[in-house]
Coordinates of C-alpha atoms and ligand atoms in Angstrom, one line a residue:
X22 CA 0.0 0.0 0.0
X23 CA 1.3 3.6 -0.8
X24 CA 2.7 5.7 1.9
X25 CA 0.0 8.5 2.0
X26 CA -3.1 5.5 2.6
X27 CA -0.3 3.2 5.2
X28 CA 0.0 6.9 7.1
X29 CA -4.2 7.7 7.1
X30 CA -4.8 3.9 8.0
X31 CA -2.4 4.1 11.2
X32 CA -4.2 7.2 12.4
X33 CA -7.5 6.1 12.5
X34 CA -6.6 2.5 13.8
X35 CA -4.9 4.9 16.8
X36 CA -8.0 6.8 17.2
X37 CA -10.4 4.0 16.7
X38 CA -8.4 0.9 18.2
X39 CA -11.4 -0.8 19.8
X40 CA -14.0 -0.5 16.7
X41 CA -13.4 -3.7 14.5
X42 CA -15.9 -3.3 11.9
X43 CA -14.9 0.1 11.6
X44 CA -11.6 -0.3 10.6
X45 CA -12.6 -3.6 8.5
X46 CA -15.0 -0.8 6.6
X47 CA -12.1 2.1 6.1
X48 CA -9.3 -0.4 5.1
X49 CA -11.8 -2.0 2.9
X50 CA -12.1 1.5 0.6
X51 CA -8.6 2.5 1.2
X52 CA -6.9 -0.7 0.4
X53 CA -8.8 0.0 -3.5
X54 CA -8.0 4.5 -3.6
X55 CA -4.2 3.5 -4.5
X56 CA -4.7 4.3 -8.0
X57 CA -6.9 7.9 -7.4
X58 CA -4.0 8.5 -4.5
X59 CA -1.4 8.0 -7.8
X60 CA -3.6 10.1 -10.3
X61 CA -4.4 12.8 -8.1
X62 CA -1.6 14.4 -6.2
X63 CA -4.2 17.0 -4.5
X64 CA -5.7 14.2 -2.0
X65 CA -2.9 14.0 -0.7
X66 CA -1.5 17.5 -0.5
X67 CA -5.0 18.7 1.0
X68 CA -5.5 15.7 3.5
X69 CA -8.5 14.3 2.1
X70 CA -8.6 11.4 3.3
X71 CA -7.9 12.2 6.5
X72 CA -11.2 14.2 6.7
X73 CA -12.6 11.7 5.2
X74 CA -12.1 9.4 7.8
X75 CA -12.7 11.8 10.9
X76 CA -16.7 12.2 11.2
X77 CA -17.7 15.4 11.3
X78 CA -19.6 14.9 14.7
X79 CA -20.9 12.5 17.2
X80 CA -23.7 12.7 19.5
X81 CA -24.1 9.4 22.1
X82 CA -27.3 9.9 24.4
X83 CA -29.0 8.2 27.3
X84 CA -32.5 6.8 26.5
X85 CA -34.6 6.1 29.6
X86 CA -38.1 4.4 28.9
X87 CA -40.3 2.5 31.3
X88 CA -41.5 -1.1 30.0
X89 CA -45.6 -2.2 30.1
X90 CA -44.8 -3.5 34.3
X91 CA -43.5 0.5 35.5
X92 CA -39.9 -0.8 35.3
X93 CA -37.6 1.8 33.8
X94 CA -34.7 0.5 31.8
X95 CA -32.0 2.6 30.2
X96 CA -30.5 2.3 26.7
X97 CA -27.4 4.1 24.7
X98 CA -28.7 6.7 21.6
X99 CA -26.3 7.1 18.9
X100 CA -26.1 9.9 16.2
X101 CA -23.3 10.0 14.0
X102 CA -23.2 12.9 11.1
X103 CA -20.0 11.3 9.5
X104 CA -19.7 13.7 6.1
X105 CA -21.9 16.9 4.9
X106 CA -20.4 17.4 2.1
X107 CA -22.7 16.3 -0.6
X108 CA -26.3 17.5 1.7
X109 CA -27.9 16.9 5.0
X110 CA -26.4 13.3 7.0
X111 CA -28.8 10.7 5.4
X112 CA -28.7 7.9 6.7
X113 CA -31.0 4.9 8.6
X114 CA -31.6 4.1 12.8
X115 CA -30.6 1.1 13.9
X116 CA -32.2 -0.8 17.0
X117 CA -30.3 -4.2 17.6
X118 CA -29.0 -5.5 21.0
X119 CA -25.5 -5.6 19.3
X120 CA -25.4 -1.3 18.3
X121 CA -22.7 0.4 19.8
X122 CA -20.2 2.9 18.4
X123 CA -17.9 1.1 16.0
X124 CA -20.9 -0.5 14.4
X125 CA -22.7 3.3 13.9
X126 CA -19.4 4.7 12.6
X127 CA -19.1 2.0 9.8
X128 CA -22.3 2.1 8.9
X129 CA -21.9 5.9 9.0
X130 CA -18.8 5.6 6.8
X131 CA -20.5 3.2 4.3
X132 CA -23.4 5.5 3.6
X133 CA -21.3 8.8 2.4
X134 CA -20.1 6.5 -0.2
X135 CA -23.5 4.9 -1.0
X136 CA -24.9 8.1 -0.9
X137 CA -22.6 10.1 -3.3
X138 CA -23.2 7.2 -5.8
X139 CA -27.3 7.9 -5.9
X140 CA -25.3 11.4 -7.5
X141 CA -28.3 12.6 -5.2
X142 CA -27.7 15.7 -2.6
X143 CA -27.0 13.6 0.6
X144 CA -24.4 13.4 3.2
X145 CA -23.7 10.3 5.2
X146 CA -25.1 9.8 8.3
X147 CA -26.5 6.7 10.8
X148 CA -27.7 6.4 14.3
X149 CA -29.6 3.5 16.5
X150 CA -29.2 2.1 19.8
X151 CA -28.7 -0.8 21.3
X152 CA -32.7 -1.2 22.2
X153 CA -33.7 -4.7 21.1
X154 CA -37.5 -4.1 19.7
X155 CA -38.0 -8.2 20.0
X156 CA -40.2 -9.4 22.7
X157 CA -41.2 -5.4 23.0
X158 CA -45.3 -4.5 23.1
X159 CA -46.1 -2.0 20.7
X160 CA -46.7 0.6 23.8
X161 CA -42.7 -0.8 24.8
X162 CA -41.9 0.0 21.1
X163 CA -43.8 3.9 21.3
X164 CA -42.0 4.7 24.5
X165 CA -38.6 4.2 24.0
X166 CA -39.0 5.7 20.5
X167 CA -40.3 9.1 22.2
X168 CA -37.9 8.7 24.2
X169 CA -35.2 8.3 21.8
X170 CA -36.3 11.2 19.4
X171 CA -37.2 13.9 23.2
X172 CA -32.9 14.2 22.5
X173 CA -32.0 13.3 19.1
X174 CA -35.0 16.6 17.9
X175 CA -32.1 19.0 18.5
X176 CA -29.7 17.4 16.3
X177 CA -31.7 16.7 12.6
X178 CA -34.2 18.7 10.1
X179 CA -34.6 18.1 6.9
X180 CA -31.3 19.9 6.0
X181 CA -29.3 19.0 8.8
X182 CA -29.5 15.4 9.4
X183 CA -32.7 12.8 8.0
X184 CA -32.5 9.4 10.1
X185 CA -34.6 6.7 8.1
X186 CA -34.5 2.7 9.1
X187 CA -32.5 0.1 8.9
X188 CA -32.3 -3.2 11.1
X189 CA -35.2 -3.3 13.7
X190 CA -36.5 0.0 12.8
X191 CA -39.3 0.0 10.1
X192 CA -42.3 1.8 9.3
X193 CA -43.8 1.5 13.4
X194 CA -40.7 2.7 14.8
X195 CA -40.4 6.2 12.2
X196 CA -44.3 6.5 12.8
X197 CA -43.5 7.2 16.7
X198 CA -40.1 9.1 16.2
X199 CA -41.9 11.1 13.6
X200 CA -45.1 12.1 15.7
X201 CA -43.0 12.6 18.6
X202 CA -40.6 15.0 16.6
X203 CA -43.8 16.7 15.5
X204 CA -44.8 17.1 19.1
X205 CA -41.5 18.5 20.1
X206 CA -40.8 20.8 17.5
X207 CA -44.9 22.3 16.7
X208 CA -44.0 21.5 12.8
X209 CA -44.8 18.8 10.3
X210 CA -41.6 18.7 8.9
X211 CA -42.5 15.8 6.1
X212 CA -38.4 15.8 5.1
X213 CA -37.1 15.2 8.6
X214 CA -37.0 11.5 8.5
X215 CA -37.4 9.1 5.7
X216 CA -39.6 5.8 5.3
X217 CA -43.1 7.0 6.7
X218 CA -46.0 5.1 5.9
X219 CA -47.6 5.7 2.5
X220 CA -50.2 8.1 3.5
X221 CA -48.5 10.3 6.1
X222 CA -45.7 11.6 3.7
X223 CA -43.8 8.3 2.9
X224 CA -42.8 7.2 -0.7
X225 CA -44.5 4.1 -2.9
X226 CA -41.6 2.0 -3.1
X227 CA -39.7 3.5 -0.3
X228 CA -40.3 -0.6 1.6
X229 CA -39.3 -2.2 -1.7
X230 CA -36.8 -0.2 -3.0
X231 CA -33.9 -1.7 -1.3
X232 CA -34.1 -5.3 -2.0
X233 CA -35.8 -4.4 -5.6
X234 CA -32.7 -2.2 -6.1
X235 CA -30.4 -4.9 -5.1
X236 CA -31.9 -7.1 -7.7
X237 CA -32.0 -4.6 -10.0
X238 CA -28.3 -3.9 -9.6
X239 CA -27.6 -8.0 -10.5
X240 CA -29.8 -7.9 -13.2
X241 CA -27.6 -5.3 -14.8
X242 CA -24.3 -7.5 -13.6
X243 CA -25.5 -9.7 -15.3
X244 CA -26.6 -8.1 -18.4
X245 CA -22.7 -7.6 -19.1
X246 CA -22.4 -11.1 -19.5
X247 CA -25.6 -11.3 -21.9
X248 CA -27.7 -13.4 -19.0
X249 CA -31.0 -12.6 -17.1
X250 CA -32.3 -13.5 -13.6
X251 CA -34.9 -15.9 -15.6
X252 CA -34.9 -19.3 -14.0
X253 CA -31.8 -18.2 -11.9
X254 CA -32.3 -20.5 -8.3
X255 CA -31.2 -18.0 -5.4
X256 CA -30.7 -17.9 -2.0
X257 CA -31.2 -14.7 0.3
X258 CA -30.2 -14.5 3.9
X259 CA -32.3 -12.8 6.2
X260 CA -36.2 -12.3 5.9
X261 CA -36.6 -8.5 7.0
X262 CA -37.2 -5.5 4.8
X263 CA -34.1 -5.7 2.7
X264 CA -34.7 -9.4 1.9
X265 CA -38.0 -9.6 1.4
X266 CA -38.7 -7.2 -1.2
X267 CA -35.5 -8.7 -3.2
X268 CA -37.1 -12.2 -3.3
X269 CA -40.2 -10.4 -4.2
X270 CA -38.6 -8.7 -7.0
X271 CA -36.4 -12.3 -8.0
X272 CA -40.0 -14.0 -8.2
X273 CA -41.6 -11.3 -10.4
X274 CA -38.2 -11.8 -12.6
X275 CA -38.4 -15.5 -13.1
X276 CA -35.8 -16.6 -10.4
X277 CA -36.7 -19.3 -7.8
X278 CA -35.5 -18.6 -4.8
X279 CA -34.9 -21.9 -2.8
X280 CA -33.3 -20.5 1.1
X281 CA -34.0 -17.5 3.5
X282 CA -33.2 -17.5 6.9
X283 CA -33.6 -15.2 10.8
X284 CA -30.8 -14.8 13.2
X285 CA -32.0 -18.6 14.1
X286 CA -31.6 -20.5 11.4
X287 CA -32.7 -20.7 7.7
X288 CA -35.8 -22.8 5.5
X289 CA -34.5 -24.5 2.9
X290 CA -37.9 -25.0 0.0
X291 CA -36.7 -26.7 -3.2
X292 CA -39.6 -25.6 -5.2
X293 CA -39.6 -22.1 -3.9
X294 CA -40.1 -20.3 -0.6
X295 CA -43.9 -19.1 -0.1
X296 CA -43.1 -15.4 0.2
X297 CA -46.9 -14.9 1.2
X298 CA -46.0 -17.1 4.8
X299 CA -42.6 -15.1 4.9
X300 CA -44.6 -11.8 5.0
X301 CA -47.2 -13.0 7.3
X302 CA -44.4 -14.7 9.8
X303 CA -42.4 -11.5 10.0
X304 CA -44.5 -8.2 8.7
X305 CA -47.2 -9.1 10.7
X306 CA -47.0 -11.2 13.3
X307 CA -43.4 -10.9 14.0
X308 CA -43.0 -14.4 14.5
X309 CA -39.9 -16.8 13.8
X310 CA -39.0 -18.7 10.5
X311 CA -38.6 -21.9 12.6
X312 CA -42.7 -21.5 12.0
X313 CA -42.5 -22.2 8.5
X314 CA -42.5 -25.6 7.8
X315 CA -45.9 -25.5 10.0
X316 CA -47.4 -22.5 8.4
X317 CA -46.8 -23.0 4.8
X318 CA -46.9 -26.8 5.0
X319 CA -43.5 -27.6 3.2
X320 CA -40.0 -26.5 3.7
X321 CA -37.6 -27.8 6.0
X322 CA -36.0 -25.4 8.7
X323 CA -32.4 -25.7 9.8
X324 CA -31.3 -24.0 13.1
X325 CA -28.2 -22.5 13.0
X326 CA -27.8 -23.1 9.6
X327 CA -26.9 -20.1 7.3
X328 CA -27.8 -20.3 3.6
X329 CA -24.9 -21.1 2.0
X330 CA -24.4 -24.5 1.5
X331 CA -27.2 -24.8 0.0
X332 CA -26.8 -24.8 -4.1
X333 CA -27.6 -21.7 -6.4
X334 CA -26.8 -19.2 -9.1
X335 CA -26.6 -15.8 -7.5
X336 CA -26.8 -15.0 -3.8
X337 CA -28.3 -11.9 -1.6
X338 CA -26.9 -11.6 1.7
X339 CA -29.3 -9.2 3.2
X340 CA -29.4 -9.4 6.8
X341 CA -25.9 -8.4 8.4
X342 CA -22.3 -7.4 8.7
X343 CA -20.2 -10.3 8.3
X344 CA -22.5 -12.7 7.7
X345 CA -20.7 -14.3 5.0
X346 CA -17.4 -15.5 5.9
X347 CA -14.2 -17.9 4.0
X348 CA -16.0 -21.1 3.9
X349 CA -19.3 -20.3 2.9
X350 CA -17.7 -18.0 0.0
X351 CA -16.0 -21.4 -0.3
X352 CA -19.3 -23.3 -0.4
X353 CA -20.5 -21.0 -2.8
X354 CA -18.0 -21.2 -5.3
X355 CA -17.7 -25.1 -4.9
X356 CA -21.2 -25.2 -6.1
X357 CA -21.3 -22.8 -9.0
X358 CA -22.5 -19.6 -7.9
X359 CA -21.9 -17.4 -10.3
X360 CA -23.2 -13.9 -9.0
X361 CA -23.6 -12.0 -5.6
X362 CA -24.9 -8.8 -4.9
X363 CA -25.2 -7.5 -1.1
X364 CA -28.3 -5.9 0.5
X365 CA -26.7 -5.8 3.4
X366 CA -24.0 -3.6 4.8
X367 CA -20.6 -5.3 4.3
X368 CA -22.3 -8.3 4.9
X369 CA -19.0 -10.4 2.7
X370 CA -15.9 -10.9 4.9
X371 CA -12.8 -9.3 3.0
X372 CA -11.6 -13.0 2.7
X373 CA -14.9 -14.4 1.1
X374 CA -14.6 -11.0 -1.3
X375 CA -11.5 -11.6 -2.6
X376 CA -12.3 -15.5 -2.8
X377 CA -15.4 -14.4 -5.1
X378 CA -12.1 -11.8 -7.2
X379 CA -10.2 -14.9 -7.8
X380 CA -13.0 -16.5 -8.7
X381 CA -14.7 -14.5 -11.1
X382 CA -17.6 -14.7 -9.1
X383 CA -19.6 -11.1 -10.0
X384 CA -19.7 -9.3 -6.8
X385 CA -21.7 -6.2 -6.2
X386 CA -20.7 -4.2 -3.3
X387 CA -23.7 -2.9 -0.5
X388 CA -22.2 1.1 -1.3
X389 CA -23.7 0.3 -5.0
X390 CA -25.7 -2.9 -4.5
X391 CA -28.6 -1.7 -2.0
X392 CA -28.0 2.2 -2.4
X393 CA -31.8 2.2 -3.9
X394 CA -32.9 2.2 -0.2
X395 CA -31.6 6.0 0.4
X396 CA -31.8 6.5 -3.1
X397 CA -35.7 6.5 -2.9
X398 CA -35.4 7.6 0.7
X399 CA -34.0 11.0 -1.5
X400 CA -36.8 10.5 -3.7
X401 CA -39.3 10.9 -0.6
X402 CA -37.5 13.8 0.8
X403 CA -38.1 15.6 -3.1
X404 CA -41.5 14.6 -2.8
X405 CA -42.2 16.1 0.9
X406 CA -40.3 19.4 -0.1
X407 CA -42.5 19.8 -3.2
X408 CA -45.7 18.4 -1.7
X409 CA -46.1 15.9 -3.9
X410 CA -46.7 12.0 -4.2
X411 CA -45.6 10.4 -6.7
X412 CA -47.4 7.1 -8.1
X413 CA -45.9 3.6 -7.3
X414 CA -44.8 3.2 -11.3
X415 CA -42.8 6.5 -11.2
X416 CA -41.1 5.7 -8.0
X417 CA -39.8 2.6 -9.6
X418 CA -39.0 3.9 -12.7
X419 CA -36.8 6.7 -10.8
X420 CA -35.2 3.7 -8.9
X421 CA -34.7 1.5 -11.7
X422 CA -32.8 4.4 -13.5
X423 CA -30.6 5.5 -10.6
X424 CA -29.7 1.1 -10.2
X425 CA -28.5 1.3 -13.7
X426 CA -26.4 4.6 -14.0
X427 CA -24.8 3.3 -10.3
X428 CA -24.1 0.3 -12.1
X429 CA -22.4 2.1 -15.0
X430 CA -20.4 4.3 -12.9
X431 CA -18.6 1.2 -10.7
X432 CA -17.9 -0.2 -14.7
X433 CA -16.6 3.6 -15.8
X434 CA -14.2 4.4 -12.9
X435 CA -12.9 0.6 -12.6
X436 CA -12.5 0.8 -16.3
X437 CA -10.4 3.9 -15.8
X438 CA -7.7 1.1 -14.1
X439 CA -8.7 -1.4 -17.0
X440 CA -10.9 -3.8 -14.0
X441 CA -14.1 -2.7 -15.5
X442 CA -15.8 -6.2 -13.7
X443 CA -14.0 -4.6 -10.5
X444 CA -17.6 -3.1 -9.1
X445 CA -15.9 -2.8 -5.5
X446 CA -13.2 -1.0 -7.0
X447 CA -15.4 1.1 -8.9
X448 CA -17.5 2.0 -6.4
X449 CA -15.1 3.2 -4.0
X450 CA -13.6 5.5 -6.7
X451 CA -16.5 6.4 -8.0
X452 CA -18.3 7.1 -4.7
X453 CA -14.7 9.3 -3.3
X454 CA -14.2 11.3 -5.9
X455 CA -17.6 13.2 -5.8
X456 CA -17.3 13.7 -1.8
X457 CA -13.7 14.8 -2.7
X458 CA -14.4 17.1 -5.0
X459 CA -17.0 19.1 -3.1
X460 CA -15.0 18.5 0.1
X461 CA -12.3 20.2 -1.8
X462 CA -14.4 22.6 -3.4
X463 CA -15.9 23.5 0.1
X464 CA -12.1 24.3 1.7
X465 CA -13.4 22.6 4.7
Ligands
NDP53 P1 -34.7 -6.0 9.4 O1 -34.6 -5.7 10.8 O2 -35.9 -5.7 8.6 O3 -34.2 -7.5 9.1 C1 -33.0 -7.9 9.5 C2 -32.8 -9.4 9.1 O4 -31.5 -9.8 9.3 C3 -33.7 -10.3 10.0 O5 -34.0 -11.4 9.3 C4 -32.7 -10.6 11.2 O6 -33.0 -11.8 11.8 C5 -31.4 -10.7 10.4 N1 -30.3 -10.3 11.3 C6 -30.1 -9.1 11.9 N2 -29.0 -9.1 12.7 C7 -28.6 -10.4 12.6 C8 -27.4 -11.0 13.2 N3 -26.6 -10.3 14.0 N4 -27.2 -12.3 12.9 C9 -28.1 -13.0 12.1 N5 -29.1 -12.4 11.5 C10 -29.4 -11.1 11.7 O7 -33.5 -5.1 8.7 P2 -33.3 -4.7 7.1 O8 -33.8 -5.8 6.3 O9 -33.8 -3.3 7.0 O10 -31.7 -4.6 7.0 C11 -30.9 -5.8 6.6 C12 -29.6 -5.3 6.1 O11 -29.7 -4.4 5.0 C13 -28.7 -4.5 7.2 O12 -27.4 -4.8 6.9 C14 -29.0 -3.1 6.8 O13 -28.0 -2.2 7.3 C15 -29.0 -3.2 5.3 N6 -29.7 -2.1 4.6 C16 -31.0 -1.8 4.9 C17 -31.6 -0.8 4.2 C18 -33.1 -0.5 4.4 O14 -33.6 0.4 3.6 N7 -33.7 -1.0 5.4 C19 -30.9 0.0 3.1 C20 -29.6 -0.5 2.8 C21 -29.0 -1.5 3.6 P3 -33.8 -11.7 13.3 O15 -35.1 -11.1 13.0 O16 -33.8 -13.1 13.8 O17 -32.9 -10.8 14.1
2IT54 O1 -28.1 1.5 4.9 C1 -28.9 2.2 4.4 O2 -28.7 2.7 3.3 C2 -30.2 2.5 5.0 N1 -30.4 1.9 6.1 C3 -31.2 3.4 4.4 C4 -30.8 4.8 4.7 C5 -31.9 5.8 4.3 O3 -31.6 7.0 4.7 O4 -32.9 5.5 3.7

């Protein structure tokens, strides 16, 4: 590695020694900036990437709520506004036991590349806390949301900072933050946070857009190599938001998609998992997929058992970070799979990435891969400021469009270094050197 990235790598891992993932995210995009630090002497002379890498603030905040029996309990708030430079912080709320700094920071990191890819006006941003919604009443759920949002109100506005969701926080949980922001402040401010119900300012295809957009993003991969999703057998981990609307969109597109799976285990259904029992398990009744087999009357469920072995095509890890690890990129490539593409946030382990390199597996990285959540989360935030809604169709269309040009950008700037099937590479260029720019434009 060059001597400018080896210097701005040792910095951070002194300043950010106890936050794993963190670092795993940074020396992910700086181990691929070699070439841009080579072509373009000014990131180095104006310490880019050192700003780059220092967010721009951090708020961490006591949360006190009482539970359904009087008894209060008391939970960490995160806020991170990680880069301004392209708009507001954009960027989801996280509830999961596991939150805590490091995990907000590389989520925070991730998203002001993601973000500059949309080639929307948004900064990168994430928050959360380490508030586990399971087991919670919906009264549970409504207090420590209020309770959340009575100090994060001071910190965001729709051009300051837009929280939106990501794991355990869907439409319930930005209904309650939103109304109790609206309490707060005396203003329905629409563009304040992103992901509302259809009906009180949210976007059509704000729910889908992630896992359609991650589909839509391997339906262009593969496009380069003249193929289609058409009778394509899948597997998807996870069976939230992100993954169900990306084996909704696989199904409308001809794919088969034989595995999902919960923090649990996975369902293995060789003719196809009933997507109708998935939404009902986990939409509505927020219930467990070991209830499958029972519910929709086939299947098998496998505790502990990611999705992996089993055989297929293309893959979607969309639950976590570092769910996909050596062997099951092993496992994977052992049985033919010829494409991934991550809704989730780093989900790949850099071992099982550069497995899928060597392998000439196509990989599509979660900055470009599921950047049509925040992408339509943008959309929404037009819509609010104009007072508009736009129909389901347009929405879609909008999201298809941005999918593609992302995908053509990762193919442009990894082309520039003659790796045009290099999507990680190219979206880490691609993604720096807009924030770059305006960062250097900015002088700040
Ligand atoms: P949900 O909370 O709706 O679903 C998360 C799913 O992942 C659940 O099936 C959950 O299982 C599983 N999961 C979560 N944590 C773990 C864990 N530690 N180990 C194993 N399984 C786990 O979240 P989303 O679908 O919204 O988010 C999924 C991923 O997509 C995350 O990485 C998120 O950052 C990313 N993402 C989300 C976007 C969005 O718009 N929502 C946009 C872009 C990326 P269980 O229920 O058992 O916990
Ligand atoms: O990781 C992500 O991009 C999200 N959780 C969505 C962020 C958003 O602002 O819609």
């Amino acid at each position: 590695m060059n001597a400018y990235l080896n210097r701005v790598l040792e910095v951070v891992k002194k300043r950010n020694h106890s936050e794993p993932v963190f670092l795993q995210a940074v020396s992910e995009v700086l181990n691929t900036l070699e070439p841009v630090i080579n072509a373009h002497p000014d990131v180095e002379e104006l310490n880019l990437l050192e700003r780059m890498c220092e967010p721009e603030r951090q708020l961490i905040f006591r949360v006190v709520w009482a539970d359904d029996q009087g008894k209060v309990h008391v939970n960490r708030g995160f806020r991170i506004g990680f880069n301004s430079s392209l708009g507001p912080y954009k960027g989801g709320l996280r509830f999961h036991p596991s939150v805590n700094i490091g995990i907000i920071k590389f989520l925070a990191f991730e998203q002001i590349f993601k973000n500059s890819l949309t080639g929307l006006l948004i900064g990168g941003g994430k928050g959360g806390s380490d508030f586990d919604p399971k087991g919670k009443s919906d009264a549970e759920v409504m207090r420590f949301c209020q309770s959340f949002m009575t100090e994060l109100h001071h910190h965001i506005g729709d051009r300051t900072d837009v929280p939106a969701g990501d794991i355990g926080v869907g439409a319930r949980e930005i209904g309650y933050l939103f109304g109790h922001y609206k309490r707060l402040t005396q203003r329905f401010e629409s563009g304040v946070i992103t992901g509302k119900d259809v009906g009180m300012g949210g976007s059509m295809a704000r729910k889908e857009a992630t896992g359609y957009g991650a589909v839509y993003f391997a339906r262009e991969m593969l496009a380069e190599r003249e193929e289609t999703l058409g009778g394509k057998r899948c597997v998807v981990s996870g069976s939230g938001n992100v993954a169900i609307y990306a084996i909704q969109k696989l199904n409308q597109l001809g794919a088969t998609v034989v595995a999902c799976s919960d923090s649990g285990g996975s369902v293995f259904d060789e003719n196809g998992i009933d997507l109708d029992v998935i939404k009902w398990l986990k939409e509505i009744e927020r219930k467990r997929l070991s209830e499958y087999p029972s519910v929709a009357g086939k299947g098998e469920y496998r505790p502990d058992q990611k999705v992996w072995d089993v055989s297929c095509d293309c893959a979607f890890p969309c639950a976590t970070q570092n769910e996909l690890e050596k062997e099951d990129a092993e496992f994977l490539i052992k049985n033919d799979c010829q494409l991934i593409s991550e809704g989730a946030n780093m989900p790949c382990t850099p071992e099982a990435v550069e497995l899928f390199k060597e392998h000439g597996v196509l990989f599509g990285p979660g900055k470009a891969a599921n950047a049509g959540g925040v992408a339509v989360s943008g959309l929404e935030m037009q819509q609010n400021a104009g007072l508009e809604s736009w129909s389901f169709e347009e929405v879609d269309k909008h999201l298809q469009l941005i999918m593609k040009s992302i995908h053509t950008k990762c193919r442009e700037f990894a082309g520039c270094y003659d790796q045009p099937d290099n999507y990680q590479l190219g979206a880490n260029i691609a993604g720096f050197m807009r924030v770059a720019e305006a960062t250097k434009r900015h002088g700040h």
